[in-house]
Amino acid sequence: GAVVSQHPSWVICKSGTSVKIECRSLDFQATTMFWYRQFPKQSLMLMATSNEGSKATYEQGVEKDKFLINHASLTLSTLTVTSAHPEDSSFYICSAIYWAQYNSPLHFGNGTRLTVT
Amino acid sequence: DAKTTQPNSMESNEEEPVHLPCNHSTISGTDYIHWYRQLPSQGPEYVIHGLTSNVNNRMASLAIAEDRKSSTLILHRATLRDAAVYYCILRDHGGSQGNLIFGKGTKLSVKP
C-alpha cells in the first residue's frame, strides 16, 4: 500500500531557532500534500495545502512566513517552522495524494512531535 | 463542508463487536462517508469509506442509513489494538482539493 514517511518523528529545539520537517511519499507520486497540526487532546487542524511546483495555500490564521512549505518534487514536501516559540509546540502531520485519485484514501505520515523550549 | 456528529467516547470489551455511530444530517449527494482512526502518537489511518451501500473490508464494516443521514462503523471483534480515536468525515469526491476536515471523533477504549 501507499506509504508516507515523515522525518523526524520528534524534535526538541530552542526558542528562536528553525526546524524543518520532511514528508516523503515512498511509492507514489504525491502531486498534493497536506500539512496538519494537532495540539494535545484536540483534533487535526489543516494548516496548508501544497501542490507540487507551486506555492502552498494556507488556511486562515496560519502565518505563511512562519510556516514555510516547499513542495519541489513529486515525492517530497517540507515544512519549516521559522523562529519557533513554545506555542508552536505541537504534533505536525503530513498527508499526500495523487491528484488523479482524489477519491482515494489519504495517506498520512506518522507525525512529528515538536517541542520548543 | 458538511458536518458530522459523533459521541466523544465509547467503551468496549475485547473480542466483542463495536458499533461507532455518526450523524451527518446535512450530507450532500456527492459526499462520501470516510472513516479514519488515529492511534496514540501516530498519524491517522484509513479505515473504510462508502457512498450509499454498506461496505466491508478486512478492517471493518460500514453501515449507511437509507437516507444517508447517519452511518455506523462496525468493528466485528475489538482488540486492544483497536483503541484509538475514530473520525467520521464527509468528503466531496467532486471537489478539487481532496483534503479531509477532521472533527473531534470518538475515543474508543477497549477493555481486556
PDB file of C-alpha atoms in Angstrom:
ATOM      1  CA  GLY A   1       0.000   0.000   0.000  1.00  0.00           C
ATOM      2  CA  ALA A   2       0.910   3.642  -0.301  1.00  0.00           C
ATOM      3  CA  VAL A   3       3.410   4.830   2.280  1.00  0.00           C
ATOM      4  CA  VAL A   4       4.151   8.306   3.527  1.00  0.00           C
ATOM      5  CA  SER A   5       7.294   8.772   5.564  1.00  0.00           C
ATOM      6  CA  GLN A   6       7.751  11.731   7.879  1.00  0.00           C
ATOM      7  CA  HIS A   7      11.028  12.768   9.458  1.00  0.00           C
ATOM      8  CA  PRO A   8      11.974  13.416  12.176  1.00  0.00           C
ATOM      9  CA  SER A   9       9.459  11.690  14.408  1.00  0.00           C
ATOM     10  CA  TRP A  10      10.290  14.065  17.212  1.00  0.00           C
ATOM     11  CA  VAL A  11      12.434  17.132  17.674  1.00  0.00           C
ATOM     12  CA  ILE A  12      13.305  19.475  20.509  1.00  0.00           C
ATOM     13  CA  CYS A  13      14.578  22.923  19.662  1.00  0.00           C
ATOM     14  CA  LYS A  14      15.315  26.180  21.418  1.00  0.00           C
ATOM     15  CA  SER A  15      13.079  29.178  21.099  1.00  0.00           C
ATOM     16  CA  GLY A  16      14.047  31.336  18.127  1.00  0.00           C
ATOM     17  CA  THR A  17      15.526  28.558  16.044  1.00  0.00           C
ATOM     18  CA  SER A  18      14.038  26.995  12.917  1.00  0.00           C
ATOM     19  CA  VAL A  19      13.043  23.390  12.392  1.00  0.00           C
ATOM     20  CA  LYS A  20      12.489  21.537   9.126  1.00  0.00           C
ATOM     21  CA  ILE A  21      10.131  18.577   8.835  1.00  0.00           C
ATOM     22  CA  GLU A  22      10.223  16.317   5.788  1.00  0.00           C
ATOM     23  CA  CYS A  23       7.349  14.390   4.268  1.00  0.00           C
ATOM     24  CA  ARG A  24       8.042  11.803   1.576  1.00  0.00           C
ATOM     25  CA  SER A  25       5.753   9.640  -0.485  1.00  0.00           C
ATOM     26  CA  LEU A  26       7.695   6.419  -0.868  1.00  0.00           C
ATOM     27  CA  ASP A  27       5.849   4.529  -3.570  1.00  0.00           C
ATOM     28  CA  PHE A  28       3.654   7.013  -5.398  1.00  0.00           C
ATOM     29  CA  GLN A  29       3.838  10.498  -6.821  1.00  0.00           C
ATOM     30  CA  ALA A  30       2.236  12.978  -4.476  1.00  0.00           C
ATOM     31  CA  THR A  31       1.010  15.873  -6.543  1.00  0.00           C
ATOM     32  CA  THR A  32      -0.672  17.293  -3.456  1.00  0.00           C
ATOM     33  CA  MET A  33       0.403  17.206   0.162  1.00  0.00           C
ATOM     34  CA  PHE A  34      -1.469  18.482   3.191  1.00  0.00           C
ATOM     35  CA  TRP A  35       0.038  19.663   6.448  1.00  0.00           C
ATOM     36  CA  TYR A  36      -1.921  19.340   9.671  1.00  0.00           C
ATOM     37  CA  ARG A  37      -1.237  20.398  13.239  1.00  0.00           C
ATOM     38  CA  GLN A  38      -2.638  18.721  16.329  1.00  0.00           C
ATOM     39  CA  PHE A  39      -2.481  20.095  19.863  1.00  0.00           C
ATOM     40  CA  PRO A  40      -2.876  17.723  22.835  1.00  0.00           C
ATOM     41  CA  LYS A  41      -6.358  16.239  23.185  1.00  0.00           C
ATOM     42  CA  GLN A  42      -7.552  18.119  20.107  1.00  0.00           C
ATOM     43  CA  SER A  43      -8.342  17.111  16.567  1.00  0.00           C
ATOM     44  CA  LEU A  44      -6.204  17.662  13.495  1.00  0.00           C
ATOM     45  CA  MET A  45      -6.321  21.135  12.000  1.00  0.00           C
ATOM     46  CA  LEU A  46      -5.416  21.668   8.371  1.00  0.00           C
ATOM     47  CA  MET A  47      -2.613  24.207   8.060  1.00  0.00           C
ATOM     48  CA  ALA A  48      -1.902  24.291   4.347  1.00  0.00           C
ATOM     49  CA  THR A  49      -2.217  22.515   1.040  1.00  0.00           C
ATOM     50  CA  SER A  50       0.790  22.241  -1.202  1.00  0.00           C
ATOM     51  CA  ASN A  51       0.770  21.286  -4.849  1.00  0.00           C
ATOM     52  CA  GLU A  52       3.987  20.189  -6.486  1.00  0.00           C
ATOM     53  CA  GLY A  53       5.745  23.045  -8.196  1.00  0.00           C
ATOM     54  CA  SER A  54       3.525  25.831  -6.902  1.00  0.00           C
ATOM     55  CA  LYS A  55       3.082  27.924  -3.789  1.00  0.00           C
ATOM     56  CA  ALA A  56       1.230  26.456  -0.852  1.00  0.00           C
ATOM     57  CA  THR A  57      -2.278  27.566   0.058  1.00  0.00           C
ATOM     58  CA  TYR A  58      -2.578  28.381   3.735  1.00  0.00           C
ATOM     59  CA  GLU A  59      -5.672  28.097   5.889  1.00  0.00           C
ATOM     60  CA  GLN A  60      -6.981  31.189   7.589  1.00  0.00           C
ATOM     61  CA  GLY A  61      -4.966  32.092  10.660  1.00  0.00           C
ATOM     62  CA  VAL A  62      -1.827  30.200   9.608  1.00  0.00           C
ATOM     63  CA  GLU A  63       1.144  32.507   9.043  1.00  0.00           C
ATOM     64  CA  LYS A  64       2.785  31.653   5.752  1.00  0.00           C
ATOM     65  CA  ASP A  65       6.019  33.439   6.703  1.00  0.00           C
ATOM     66  CA  LYS A  66       6.297  31.386   9.852  1.00  0.00           C
ATOM     67  CA  PHE A  67       5.403  28.009   8.387  1.00  0.00           C
ATOM     68  CA  LEU A  68       7.350  27.729   5.148  1.00  0.00           C
ATOM     69  CA  ILE A  69       6.248  24.926   2.877  1.00  0.00           C
ATOM     70  CA  ASN A  70       8.232  23.667  -0.080  1.00  0.00           C
ATOM     71  CA  HIS A  71       6.967  21.002  -2.481  1.00  0.00           C
ATOM     72  CA  ALA A  72       9.636  20.967  -5.142  1.00  0.00           C
ATOM     73  CA  SER A  73       9.293  17.331  -6.183  1.00  0.00           C
ATOM     74  CA  LEU A  74       6.557  14.754  -6.523  1.00  0.00           C
ATOM     75  CA  THR A  75       7.876  12.795  -3.581  1.00  0.00           C
ATOM     76  CA  LEU A  76       8.984  15.419  -1.086  1.00  0.00           C
ATOM     77  CA  SER A  77       7.409  18.285   0.780  1.00  0.00           C
ATOM     78  CA  THR A  78       8.993  20.138   3.665  1.00  0.00           C
ATOM     79  CA  LEU A  79       7.553  22.281   6.423  1.00  0.00           C
ATOM     80  CA  THR A  80       9.922  24.708   8.117  1.00  0.00           C
ATOM     81  CA  VAL A  81       8.839  26.279  11.365  1.00  0.00           C
ATOM     82  CA  THR A  82      10.795  29.510  11.489  1.00  0.00           C
ATOM     83  CA  SER A  83      11.738  31.317  14.697  1.00  0.00           C
ATOM     84  CA  ALA A  84       9.933  28.702  16.728  1.00  0.00           C
ATOM     85  CA  HIS A  85       8.308  29.607  20.026  1.00  0.00           C
ATOM     86  CA  PRO A  86       6.916  27.417  22.792  1.00  0.00           C
ATOM     87  CA  GLU A  87       3.384  27.930  21.484  1.00  0.00           C
ATOM     88  CA  ASP A  88       4.461  26.215  18.241  1.00  0.00           C
ATOM     89  CA  SER A  89       4.994  23.006  20.194  1.00  0.00           C
ATOM     90  CA  SER A  90       2.601  20.559  18.617  1.00  0.00           C
ATOM     91  CA  PHE A  91       2.206  17.343  16.631  1.00  0.00           C
ATOM     92  CA  TYR A  92       2.662  18.055  12.923  1.00  0.00           C
ATOM     93  CA  ILE A  93       1.288  15.520  10.445  1.00  0.00           C
ATOM     94  CA  CYS A  94       1.558  15.418   6.674  1.00  0.00           C
ATOM     95  CA  SER A  95      -0.580  13.550   4.194  1.00  0.00           C
ATOM     96  CA  ALA A  96      -0.278  13.004   0.486  1.00  0.00           C
ATOM     97  CA  ILE A  97      -2.434  12.214  -2.501  1.00  0.00           C
ATOM     98  CA  TYR A  98      -2.062  11.782  -6.225  1.00  0.00           C
ATOM     99  CA  TRP A  99      -4.325  14.320  -7.919  1.00  0.00           C
ATOM    100  CA  ALA A 100      -5.955  11.875 -10.258  1.00  0.00           C
ATOM    101  CA  GLN A 101      -7.084   9.825  -7.303  1.00  0.00           C
ATOM    102  CA  TYR A 102      -8.889  12.387  -5.183  1.00  0.00           C
ATOM    103  CA  ASN A 103     -11.497   9.775  -4.387  1.00  0.00           C
ATOM    104  CA  SER A 104      -8.813   7.553  -2.890  1.00  0.00           C
ATOM    105  CA  PRO A 105      -7.948   7.490   0.792  1.00  0.00           C
ATOM    106  CA  LEU A 106      -5.434   9.979   2.129  1.00  0.00           C
ATOM    107  CA  HIS A 107      -2.127   8.543   3.249  1.00  0.00           C
ATOM    108  CA  PHE A 108      -0.668  10.048   6.389  1.00  0.00           C
ATOM    109  CA  GLY A 109       2.802  10.200   7.833  1.00  0.00           C
ATOM    110  CA  ASN A 110       3.333   9.178  11.427  1.00  0.00           C
ATOM    111  CA  GLY A 111       3.731  12.735  12.574  1.00  0.00           C
ATOM    112  CA  THR A 112       6.483  14.874  14.073  1.00  0.00           C
ATOM    113  CA  ARG A 113       6.270  15.945  17.676  1.00  0.00           C
ATOM    114  CA  LEU A 114       7.872  19.368  18.020  1.00  0.00           C
ATOM    115  CA  THR A 115       8.827  20.696  21.437  1.00  0.00           C
ATOM    116  CA  VAL A 116      10.146  24.223  21.649  1.00  0.00           C
ATOM    117  CA  THR A 117      11.921  25.078  24.895  1.00  0.00           C
TER     118      THR A 117
ATOM    119  CA  ASP B   1     -18.079  21.050   4.313  1.00  0.00           C
ATOM    120  CA  ALA B   2     -20.967  19.129   5.796  1.00  0.00           C
ATOM    121  CA  LYS B   3     -20.591  18.405   9.488  1.00  0.00           C
ATOM    122  CA  THR B   4     -20.612  15.113  11.362  1.00  0.00           C
ATOM    123  CA  THR B   5     -21.564  14.396  14.971  1.00  0.00           C
ATOM    124  CA  GLN B   6     -20.013  11.567  16.952  1.00  0.00           C
ATOM    125  CA  PRO B   7     -20.054  10.594  20.630  1.00  0.00           C
ATOM    126  CA  ASN B   8     -16.966  11.813  22.438  1.00  0.00           C
ATOM    127  CA  SER B   9     -16.088   8.390  23.779  1.00  0.00           C
ATOM    128  CA  MET B  10     -17.135   4.761  23.856  1.00  0.00           C
ATOM    129  CA  GLU B  11     -16.004   1.677  25.685  1.00  0.00           C
ATOM    130  CA  SER B  12     -15.875  -1.888  24.519  1.00  0.00           C
ATOM    131  CA  ASN B  13     -14.736  -5.242  25.792  1.00  0.00           C
ATOM    132  CA  GLU B  14     -12.094  -7.156  23.948  1.00  0.00           C
ATOM    133  CA  GLU B  15     -13.394  -9.597  21.330  1.00  0.00           C
ATOM    134  CA  GLU B  16     -16.857  -8.047  21.327  1.00  0.00           C
ATOM    135  CA  PRO B  17     -18.351  -6.130  18.395  1.00  0.00           C
ATOM    136  CA  VAL B  18     -18.267  -2.345  18.478  1.00  0.00           C
ATOM    137  CA  HIS B  19     -20.721  -0.049  16.735  1.00  0.00           C
ATOM    138  CA  LEU B  20     -19.487   3.510  16.337  1.00  0.00           C
ATOM    139  CA  PRO B  21     -22.261   5.887  15.260  1.00  0.00           C
ATOM    140  CA  CYS B  22     -22.020   9.033  13.183  1.00  0.00           C
ATOM    141  CA  ASN B  23     -24.720  11.543  12.295  1.00  0.00           C
ATOM    142  CA  HIS B  24     -24.438  13.649   9.169  1.00  0.00           C
ATOM    143  CA  SER B  25     -27.852  15.112   8.545  1.00  0.00           C
ATOM    144  CA  THR B  26     -26.603  17.768   6.097  1.00  0.00           C
ATOM    145  CA  ILE B  27     -24.798  15.321   3.829  1.00  0.00           C
ATOM    146  CA  SER B  28     -24.950  16.189   0.140  1.00  0.00           C
ATOM    147  CA  GLY B  29     -25.348  13.851  -2.801  1.00  0.00           C
ATOM    148  CA  THR B  30     -21.667  13.906  -3.725  1.00  0.00           C
ATOM    149  CA  ASP B  31     -20.341  13.368  -0.202  1.00  0.00           C
ATOM    150  CA  TYR B  32     -18.676  10.082   0.563  1.00  0.00           C
ATOM    151  CA  ILE B  33     -18.558   8.917   4.178  1.00  0.00           C
ATOM    152  CA  HIS B  34     -14.990   8.239   5.255  1.00  0.00           C
ATOM    153  CA  TRP B  35     -13.705   6.736   8.475  1.00  0.00           C
ATOM    154  CA  TYR B  36     -10.165   7.147   9.743  1.00  0.00           C
ATOM    155  CA  ARG B  37      -8.658   6.229  13.053  1.00  0.00           C
ATOM    156  CA  GLN B  38      -5.718   7.609  14.961  1.00  0.00           C
ATOM    157  CA  LEU B  39      -3.762   5.517  17.393  1.00  0.00           C
ATOM    158  CA  PRO B  40      -1.884   7.362  20.148  1.00  0.00           C
ATOM    159  CA  SER B  41       1.074   9.392  18.852  1.00  0.00           C
ATOM    160  CA  GLN B  42       0.534   8.310  15.249  1.00  0.00           C
ATOM    161  CA  GLY B  43      -0.893   9.795  12.099  1.00  0.00           C
ATOM    162  CA  PRO B  44      -4.433   8.888  11.061  1.00  0.00           C
ATOM    163  CA  GLU B  45      -5.044   5.614   9.282  1.00  0.00           C
ATOM    164  CA  TYR B  46      -7.728   4.980   6.660  1.00  0.00           C
ATOM    165  CA  VAL B  47     -10.387   2.518   7.757  1.00  0.00           C
ATOM    166  CA  ILE B  48     -13.196   2.472   5.217  1.00  0.00           C
ATOM    167  CA  HIS B  49     -15.431   4.653   3.058  1.00  0.00           C
ATOM    168  CA  GLY B  50     -18.725   4.409   1.229  1.00  0.00           C
ATOM    169  CA  LEU B  51     -21.414   6.343  -0.587  1.00  0.00           C
ATOM    170  CA  THR B  52     -24.770   4.590  -0.302  1.00  0.00           C
ATOM    171  CA  SER B  53     -24.310   0.854   0.041  1.00  0.00           C
ATOM    172  CA  ASN B  54     -22.875  -0.938   3.032  1.00  0.00           C
ATOM    173  CA  VAL B  55     -19.185  -1.697   2.680  1.00  0.00           C
ATOM    174  CA  ASN B  56     -16.928  -4.364   4.118  1.00  0.00           C
ATOM    175  CA  ASN B  57     -13.170  -4.687   4.220  1.00  0.00           C
ATOM    176  CA  ARG B  58     -10.646  -6.534   6.309  1.00  0.00           C
ATOM    177  CA  MET B  59     -10.666  -3.882   8.994  1.00  0.00           C
ATOM    178  CA  ALA B  60     -14.330  -3.074   9.451  1.00  0.00           C
ATOM    179  CA  SER B  61     -17.815  -2.740   8.015  1.00  0.00           C
ATOM    180  CA  LEU B  62     -19.670   0.449   7.246  1.00  0.00           C
ATOM    181  CA  ALA B  63     -23.443   0.511   7.511  1.00  0.00           C
ATOM    182  CA  ILE B  64     -25.079   3.519   5.861  1.00  0.00           C
ATOM    183  CA  ALA B  65     -28.649   4.523   6.595  1.00  0.00           C
ATOM    184  CA  GLU B  66     -31.036   4.563   3.679  1.00  0.00           C
ATOM    185  CA  ASP B  67     -31.427   8.365   3.890  1.00  0.00           C
ATOM    186  CA  ARG B  68     -27.627   8.685   4.317  1.00  0.00           C
ATOM    187  CA  LYS B  69     -28.066  10.957   7.302  1.00  0.00           C
ATOM    188  CA  SER B  70     -26.233   8.569   9.579  1.00  0.00           C
ATOM    189  CA  SER B  71     -23.765   5.726   9.414  1.00  0.00           C
ATOM    190  CA  THR B  72     -22.189   3.182  11.725  1.00  0.00           C
ATOM    191  CA  LEU B  73     -18.687   1.814  11.722  1.00  0.00           C
ATOM    192  CA  ILE B  74     -18.645  -1.766  12.887  1.00  0.00           C
ATOM    193  CA  LEU B  75     -15.599  -3.479  14.310  1.00  0.00           C
ATOM    194  CA  HIS B  76     -16.607  -7.109  14.435  1.00  0.00           C
ATOM    195  CA  ARG B  77     -14.257  -8.190  17.197  1.00  0.00           C
ATOM    196  CA  ALA B  78     -12.494  -5.436  19.073  1.00  0.00           C
ATOM    197  CA  THR B  79      -8.896  -5.974  20.074  1.00  0.00           C
ATOM    198  CA  LEU B  80      -6.717  -3.895  22.355  1.00  0.00           C
ATOM    199  CA  ARG B  81      -5.003  -2.540  19.239  1.00  0.00           C
ATOM    200  CA  ASP B  82      -8.293  -1.019  18.111  1.00  0.00           C
ATOM    201  CA  ALA B  83      -8.166   1.508  20.941  1.00  0.00           C
ATOM    202  CA  ALA B  84      -7.968   4.789  19.051  1.00  0.00           C
ATOM    203  CA  VAL B  85      -9.835   7.932  18.107  1.00  0.00           C
ATOM    204  CA  TYR B  86     -12.204   7.210  15.228  1.00  0.00           C
ATOM    205  CA  TYR B  87     -13.100  10.026  12.879  1.00  0.00           C
ATOM    206  CA  CYS B  88     -16.167  10.067  10.644  1.00  0.00           C
ATOM    207  CA  ILE B  89     -15.581  12.537   7.802  1.00  0.00           C
ATOM    208  CA  LEU B  90     -17.637  13.601   4.813  1.00  0.00           C
ATOM    209  CA  ARG B  91     -15.571  14.053   1.704  1.00  0.00           C
ATOM    210  CA  ASP B  92     -16.836  15.567  -1.517  1.00  0.00           C
ATOM    211  CA  HIS B  93     -15.362  13.462  -4.273  1.00  0.00           C
ATOM    212  CA  GLY B  94     -16.396  16.090  -6.748  1.00  0.00           C
ATOM    213  CA  GLY B  95     -14.193  18.640  -5.033  1.00  0.00           C
ATOM    214  CA  SER B  96     -10.806  19.627  -6.289  1.00  0.00           C
ATOM    215  CA  GLN B  97      -8.798  19.681  -3.082  1.00  0.00           C
ATOM    216  CA  GLY B  98      -9.030  16.197  -1.707  1.00  0.00           C
ATOM    217  CA  ASN B  99      -8.209  17.237   1.847  1.00  0.00           C
ATOM    218  CA  LEU B 100     -10.024  15.984   4.931  1.00  0.00           C
ATOM    219  CA  ILE B 101     -11.613  18.152   7.608  1.00  0.00           C
ATOM    220  CA  PHE B 102     -11.395  16.377  10.952  1.00  0.00           C
ATOM    221  CA  GLY B 103     -13.970  16.705  13.717  1.00  0.00           C
ATOM    222  CA  LYS B 104     -13.400  15.624  17.299  1.00  0.00           C
ATOM    223  CA  GLY B 105     -14.004  11.938  16.696  1.00  0.00           C
ATOM    224  CA  THR B 106     -14.882   9.158  19.121  1.00  0.00           C
ATOM    225  CA  LYS B 107     -12.267   7.877  21.503  1.00  0.00           C
ATOM    226  CA  LEU B 108     -12.689   4.128  21.725  1.00  0.00           C
ATOM    227  CA  SER B 109     -11.374   2.340  24.788  1.00  0.00           C
ATOM    228  CA  VAL B 110     -11.086  -1.446  24.728  1.00  0.00           C
ATOM    229  CA  LYS B 111     -11.037  -3.338  27.979  1.00  0.00           C
ATOM    230  CA  PRO B 112      -9.344  -6.739  28.252  1.00  0.00           C
TER     231      PRO B 112
END
